[in-house]
């Protein structure tokens, strides 16, 4: 892993909470009101590598490895967004206590899991921000990725680069060494297969049970949604007409990395508006 990710990991406080016969692994940075981040499919907390630093200047950032991904154990029973949310709920009880109140932000598959978690947690969730979400009952553009695990050396690096280009980034020039290292680490550690949930309605259905105010952030050219980003926002707005939104120009699916400065500003602005204050 690259030095910047190693440094970020060393700066974190590591927590473990129960997940079946194993644990959910969490990392936290900063102090103050909690902001829980859930990463995307086949990922880990590293999806937030360019966000936890700036966000932790305003919040206590808690980033979990979703059960079945990263360093976290598989969820008990069938692996679904719902079953992945249950150990996260139990972990937050342990980490934040019975009176917990926190902002929740989920990216891609993590948006689905966030919706399930928010449905379980009710008033404990202050806001729910969905980033590049699928599972909203809308068609997903066809997208094929290259197989990576059978490759080594330069061929493996180029396959990871091509997959980032196809799915995660709008501008291939922004695929740097850190993004490639994160992608490769994720390829080696993912066990829960999340892509099959993207074309269903599991997140849309969960939102019917969510009481928290809803927000949405997308990259303008998100490969999972383009050219129908507006349709995704409309699904969320139909559930919460007060929805706050941001579409980040010239960014793709992994908007929080590709356009980190703009994403961080947008999320902080949305949370500040929900809290009735001006973003700092």
Short mmCIF file of C-alpha atoms in Angstrom, two decimals:
data_model
loop_
_atom_site.label_atom_id
_atom_site.label_comp_id
_atom_site.label_asym_id
_atom_site.label_seq_id
_atom_site.Cartn_x
_atom_site.Cartn_y
_atom_site.Cartn_z
CA UNK A 1 0.00 0.00 0.00
CA UNK A 2 1.21 3.54 -0.71
CA UNK A 3 2.75 5.75 2.01
CA UNK A 4 -0.22 8.12 2.16
CA UNK A 5 -2.64 5.27 2.94
CA UNK A 6 -0.24 3.81 5.50
CA UNK A 7 0.04 7.20 7.19
CA UNK A 8 -3.73 7.63 7.21
CA UNK A 9 -4.18 4.15 8.69
CA UNK A 10 -1.62 4.85 11.42
CA UNK A 11 -3.45 8.07 12.30
CA UNK A 12 -6.71 6.19 12.85
CA UNK A 13 -8.05 4.58 16.00
CA UNK A 14 -8.99 0.98 15.22
CA UNK A 15 -12.12 -0.59 16.70
CA UNK A 16 -13.54 -4.11 16.43
CA UNK A 17 -17.17 -5.04 17.08
CA UNK A 18 -18.85 -8.42 16.85
CA UNK A 19 -19.90 -9.87 13.48
CA UNK A 20 -20.96 -13.52 13.63
CA UNK A 21 -17.86 -15.54 14.50
CA UNK A 22 -15.58 -12.60 13.73
CA UNK A 23 -15.54 -8.82 13.81
CA UNK A 24 -16.45 -5.65 11.98
CA UNK A 25 -13.33 -3.50 11.71
CA UNK A 26 -13.82 0.25 12.11
CA UNK A 27 -11.42 3.18 11.96
CA UNK A 28 -12.03 6.60 13.44
CA UNK A 29 -10.44 10.02 13.15
CA UNK A 30 -11.24 13.36 14.77
CA UNK A 31 -13.66 14.48 17.45
CA UNK A 32 -17.16 15.87 17.76
CA UNK A 33 -20.42 14.76 16.21
CA UNK A 34 -20.12 11.33 14.57
CA UNK A 35 -20.15 10.96 10.80
CA UNK A 36 -20.33 7.31 9.71
CA UNK A 37 -18.95 6.45 6.24
CA UNK A 38 -19.74 3.21 4.38
CA UNK A 39 -17.64 2.40 1.31
CA UNK A 40 -18.58 0.90 -2.03
CA UNK A 41 -18.81 -2.68 -3.29
CA UNK A 42 -15.67 -4.84 -3.29
CA UNK A 43 -14.11 -2.04 -1.23
CA UNK A 44 -13.00 -0.95 2.22
CA UNK A 45 -12.57 2.24 4.24
CA UNK A 46 -9.89 3.13 1.68
CA UNK A 47 -12.61 4.38 -0.68
CA UNK A 48 -12.64 7.43 1.64
CA UNK A 49 -8.86 7.96 1.55
CA UNK A 50 -9.11 11.55 0.32
CA UNK A 51 -12.04 12.46 2.56
CA UNK A 52 -11.44 11.33 6.14
CA UNK A 53 -8.75 13.95 6.76
CA UNK A 54 -10.78 17.00 5.71
CA UNK A 55 -14.03 15.65 7.17
CA UNK A 56 -12.41 14.79 10.50
CA UNK A 57 -11.59 18.45 11.04
CA UNK A 58 -15.33 18.92 11.59
CA UNK A 59 -16.64 15.52 12.76
CA UNK A 60 -15.62 12.33 14.44
CA UNK A 61 -15.38 10.19 11.32
CA UNK A 62 -16.13 6.47 11.71
CA UNK A 63 -15.39 4.37 8.62
CA UNK A 64 -16.35 0.70 8.74
CA UNK A 65 -15.27 -2.14 6.53
CA UNK A 66 -18.71 -3.49 5.58
CA UNK A 67 -19.18 -7.14 6.65
CA UNK A 68 -17.76 -9.43 3.99
CA UNK A 69 -15.44 -6.73 2.64
CA UNK A 70 -12.08 -5.32 3.64
CA UNK A 71 -10.99 -6.73 6.99
CA UNK A 72 -14.50 -7.46 8.30
CA UNK A 73 -15.95 -10.95 8.69
CA UNK A 74 -18.82 -12.17 6.55
CA UNK A 75 -22.28 -11.33 7.93
CA UNK A 76 -24.15 -14.22 9.53
CA UNK A 77 -26.48 -16.10 7.19
CA UNK A 78 -27.08 -15.04 3.59
CA UNK A 79 -24.89 -12.14 2.49
CA UNK A 80 -27.23 -9.26 1.59
CA UNK A 81 -27.31 -5.50 2.20
CA UNK A 82 -29.78 -6.18 5.00
CA UNK A 83 -27.64 -8.81 6.72
CA UNK A 84 -24.57 -6.59 6.38
CA UNK A 85 -26.39 -3.72 8.13
CA UNK A 86 -27.24 -5.70 11.28
CA UNK A 87 -23.67 -6.07 12.63
CA UNK A 88 -23.06 -2.41 11.79
CA UNK A 89 -26.08 -1.42 13.87
CA UNK A 90 -24.86 -3.54 16.78
CA UNK A 91 -21.37 -2.08 16.42
CA UNK A 92 -22.64 1.47 16.58
CA UNK A 93 -24.51 0.65 19.79
CA UNK A 94 -21.17 -0.45 21.24
CA UNK A 95 -19.14 2.45 19.86
CA UNK A 96 -21.58 5.33 20.32
CA UNK A 97 -23.97 4.12 23.04
CA UNK A 98 -27.74 3.93 23.40
CA UNK A 99 -28.28 7.68 22.91
CA UNK A 100 -26.26 7.78 19.69
CA UNK A 101 -27.00 10.35 16.99
CA UNK A 102 -24.90 10.43 13.85
CA UNK A 103 -24.79 11.47 10.22
CA UNK A 104 -24.58 8.56 7.79
CA UNK A 105 -23.04 8.61 4.30
CA UNK A 106 -22.80 5.61 1.97
CA UNK A 107 -21.17 5.20 -1.42
CA UNK A 108 -22.53 2.83 -4.12
CA UNK A 109 -23.14 -0.55 -2.44
CA UNK A 110 -22.47 1.25 0.83
CA UNK A 111 -25.40 3.55 0.01
CA UNK A 112 -27.62 0.48 -0.11
CA UNK A 113 -26.25 -0.80 3.20
CA UNK A 114 -26.63 2.71 4.63
CA UNK A 115 -30.29 2.71 3.66
CA UNK A 116 -30.81 -0.62 5.41
CA UNK A 117 -28.94 0.67 8.47
CA UNK A 118 -30.92 3.91 8.57
CA UNK A 119 -34.16 1.93 8.36
CA UNK A 120 -33.06 -0.06 11.42
CA UNK A 121 -31.74 2.92 13.36
CA UNK A 122 -34.64 5.38 12.97
CA UNK A 123 -34.09 8.59 14.93
CA UNK A 124 -30.49 7.66 15.75
CA UNK A 125 -29.58 8.77 12.20
CA UNK A 126 -29.48 12.55 11.83
CA UNK A 127 -29.12 12.54 8.04
CA UNK A 128 -28.58 9.95 5.30
CA UNK A 129 -26.47 11.00 2.31
CA UNK A 130 -26.42 8.63 -0.66
CA UNK A 131 -23.40 8.85 -2.98
CA UNK A 132 -23.53 7.23 -6.42
CA UNK A 133 -26.34 4.96 -5.25
CA UNK A 134 -27.86 2.10 -7.24
CA UNK A 135 -30.63 -0.35 -6.21
CA UNK A 136 -33.24 2.34 -6.83
CA UNK A 137 -35.28 0.38 -9.36
CA UNK A 138 -33.71 2.05 -12.39
CA UNK A 139 -31.87 0.38 -15.25
CA UNK A 140 -28.12 0.20 -14.87
CA UNK A 141 -26.01 0.70 -18.01
CA UNK A 142 -24.21 -2.51 -19.08
CA UNK A 143 -20.65 -2.54 -17.78
CA UNK A 144 -18.10 -5.32 -18.08
CA UNK A 145 -14.93 -5.39 -15.99
CA UNK A 146 -11.71 -7.24 -16.66
CA UNK A 147 -10.65 -10.24 -14.59
CA UNK A 148 -7.67 -9.31 -12.45
CA UNK A 149 -6.91 -12.14 -10.03
CA UNK A 150 -5.32 -14.33 -12.72
CA UNK A 151 -2.84 -11.59 -13.71
CA UNK A 152 0.50 -10.50 -12.31
CA UNK A 153 2.94 -7.64 -12.73
CA UNK A 154 2.35 -5.01 -15.39
CA UNK A 155 -0.65 -6.89 -16.82
CA UNK A 156 -2.36 -6.76 -13.44
CA UNK A 157 -1.65 -3.05 -13.02
CA UNK A 158 -3.10 -2.30 -16.44
CA UNK A 159 -6.19 -4.43 -15.78
CA UNK A 160 -6.79 -2.51 -12.55
CA UNK A 161 -6.30 0.75 -14.41
CA UNK A 162 -8.77 -0.28 -17.11
CA UNK A 163 -11.39 -1.27 -14.52
CA UNK A 164 -10.99 2.06 -12.74
CA UNK A 165 -11.40 3.80 -16.09
CA UNK A 166 -14.52 1.83 -16.99
CA UNK A 167 -16.31 2.05 -13.65
CA UNK A 168 -14.84 4.54 -11.21
CA UNK A 169 -13.24 7.54 -12.96
CA UNK A 170 -14.41 9.93 -15.64
CA UNK A 171 -10.94 11.33 -16.32
CA UNK A 172 -8.36 8.51 -16.68
CA UNK A 173 -5.55 11.02 -16.07
CA UNK A 174 -6.66 11.20 -12.44
CA UNK A 175 -6.00 7.49 -11.84
CA UNK A 176 -2.89 7.73 -9.68
CA UNK A 177 -0.67 5.24 -7.86
CA UNK A 178 -2.79 5.40 -4.72
CA UNK A 179 -6.02 4.64 -6.59
CA UNK A 180 -4.32 1.69 -8.30
CA UNK A 181 -3.00 0.35 -4.98
CA UNK A 182 -6.43 0.68 -3.37
CA UNK A 183 -8.08 -1.07 -6.30
CA UNK A 184 -5.61 -3.95 -6.15
CA UNK A 185 -5.98 -4.37 -2.38
CA UNK A 186 -9.75 -4.48 -2.79
CA UNK A 187 -9.52 -7.07 -5.55
CA UNK A 188 -7.58 -9.34 -3.20
CA UNK A 189 -9.85 -8.97 -0.16
CA UNK A 190 -13.48 -8.77 -1.34
CA UNK A 191 -15.65 -11.79 -0.52
CA UNK A 192 -19.20 -10.44 -0.50
CA UNK A 193 -20.43 -10.14 -4.09
CA UNK A 194 -22.38 -6.91 -4.29
CA UNK A 195 -22.94 -6.23 -8.00
CA UNK A 196 -26.05 -8.41 -8.19
CA UNK A 197 -27.95 -6.04 -5.93
CA UNK A 198 -27.37 -2.93 -8.05
CA UNK A 199 -30.25 -3.43 -10.49
CA UNK A 200 -32.91 -4.23 -7.87
CA UNK A 201 -35.01 -2.06 -5.57
CA UNK A 202 -33.59 -2.94 -2.16
CA UNK A 203 -32.39 0.59 -1.40
CA UNK A 204 -35.57 2.20 -2.73
CA UNK A 205 -37.62 -0.15 -0.54
CA UNK A 206 -35.50 0.59 2.53
CA UNK A 207 -35.93 4.35 2.05
CA UNK A 208 -39.66 3.91 2.70
CA UNK A 209 -38.71 3.03 6.29
CA UNK A 210 -36.08 5.74 6.79
CA UNK A 211 -37.04 8.70 8.97
CA UNK A 212 -33.81 10.71 8.56
CA UNK A 213 -33.60 13.59 6.05
CA UNK A 214 -32.18 12.39 2.73
CA UNK A 215 -29.39 13.87 0.60
CA UNK A 216 -27.78 12.79 -2.68
CA UNK A 217 -24.35 13.33 -4.26
CA UNK A 218 -23.35 12.06 -7.71
CA UNK A 219 -20.56 12.59 -10.17
CA UNK A 220 -21.86 14.15 -13.38
CA UNK A 221 -20.56 11.26 -15.47
CA UNK A 222 -21.11 8.40 -13.03
CA UNK A 223 -20.81 5.27 -15.20
CA UNK A 224 -23.47 3.50 -13.13
CA UNK A 225 -26.02 6.27 -13.73
CA UNK A 226 -25.07 8.37 -16.78
CA UNK A 227 -26.93 9.86 -18.60
CA UNK A 228 -29.76 9.55 -16.06
CA UNK A 229 -28.30 10.96 -12.84
CA UNK A 230 -31.35 13.20 -12.51
CA UNK A 231 -33.62 10.14 -12.43
CA UNK A 232 -31.75 8.82 -9.39
CA UNK A 233 -32.17 12.11 -7.61
CA UNK A 234 -35.87 12.11 -8.49
CA UNK A 235 -36.33 8.73 -6.75
CA UNK A 236 -34.83 10.13 -3.55
CA UNK A 237 -36.74 13.41 -3.86
CA UNK A 238 -40.00 11.50 -4.18
CA UNK A 239 -39.29 10.02 -0.75
CA UNK A 240 -38.04 13.30 0.79
CA UNK A 241 -38.98 16.53 -1.02
CA UNK A 242 -36.54 18.41 1.23
CA UNK A 243 -33.61 16.46 -0.24
CA UNK A 244 -30.35 18.36 -0.59
CA UNK A 245 -28.26 17.41 -3.59
CA UNK A 246 -24.99 17.99 -5.38
CA UNK A 247 -23.87 16.82 -8.83
CA UNK A 248 -20.10 17.22 -9.11
CA UNK A 249 -19.06 18.35 -12.63
CA UNK A 250 -16.66 16.23 -14.70
CA UNK A 251 -16.49 13.43 -12.12
CA UNK A 252 -17.32 9.74 -12.30
CA UNK A 253 -18.63 7.08 -9.94
CA UNK A 254 -15.84 7.32 -7.35
CA UNK A 255 -16.54 11.02 -7.03
CA UNK A 256 -15.22 11.20 -3.46
CA UNK A 257 -11.74 10.34 -4.76
CA UNK A 258 -11.66 11.76 -8.28
CA UNK A 259 -13.06 15.14 -7.21
CA UNK A 260 -12.24 15.00 -3.51
CA UNK A 261 -12.05 18.73 -2.84
CA UNK A 262 -15.41 19.38 -4.47
CA UNK A 263 -16.99 16.34 -2.82
CA UNK A 264 -15.76 17.27 0.64
CA UNK A 265 -17.07 20.81 0.25
CA UNK A 266 -20.44 19.54 -1.00
CA UNK A 267 -20.90 17.05 1.84
CA UNK A 268 -19.84 19.54 4.51
CA UNK A 269 -22.20 22.15 3.05
CA UNK A 270 -25.11 19.68 3.00
CA UNK A 271 -24.51 18.61 6.60
CA UNK A 272 -24.15 22.21 7.76
CA UNK A 273 -27.44 23.14 6.10
CA UNK A 274 -29.15 20.19 7.76
CA UNK A 275 -27.74 21.37 11.08
CA UNK A 276 -28.98 24.94 10.46
CA UNK A 277 -25.56 26.52 10.23
CA UNK A 278 -23.09 27.83 7.64
CA UNK A 279 -20.33 25.49 6.49
CA UNK A 280 -16.91 26.48 7.83
#
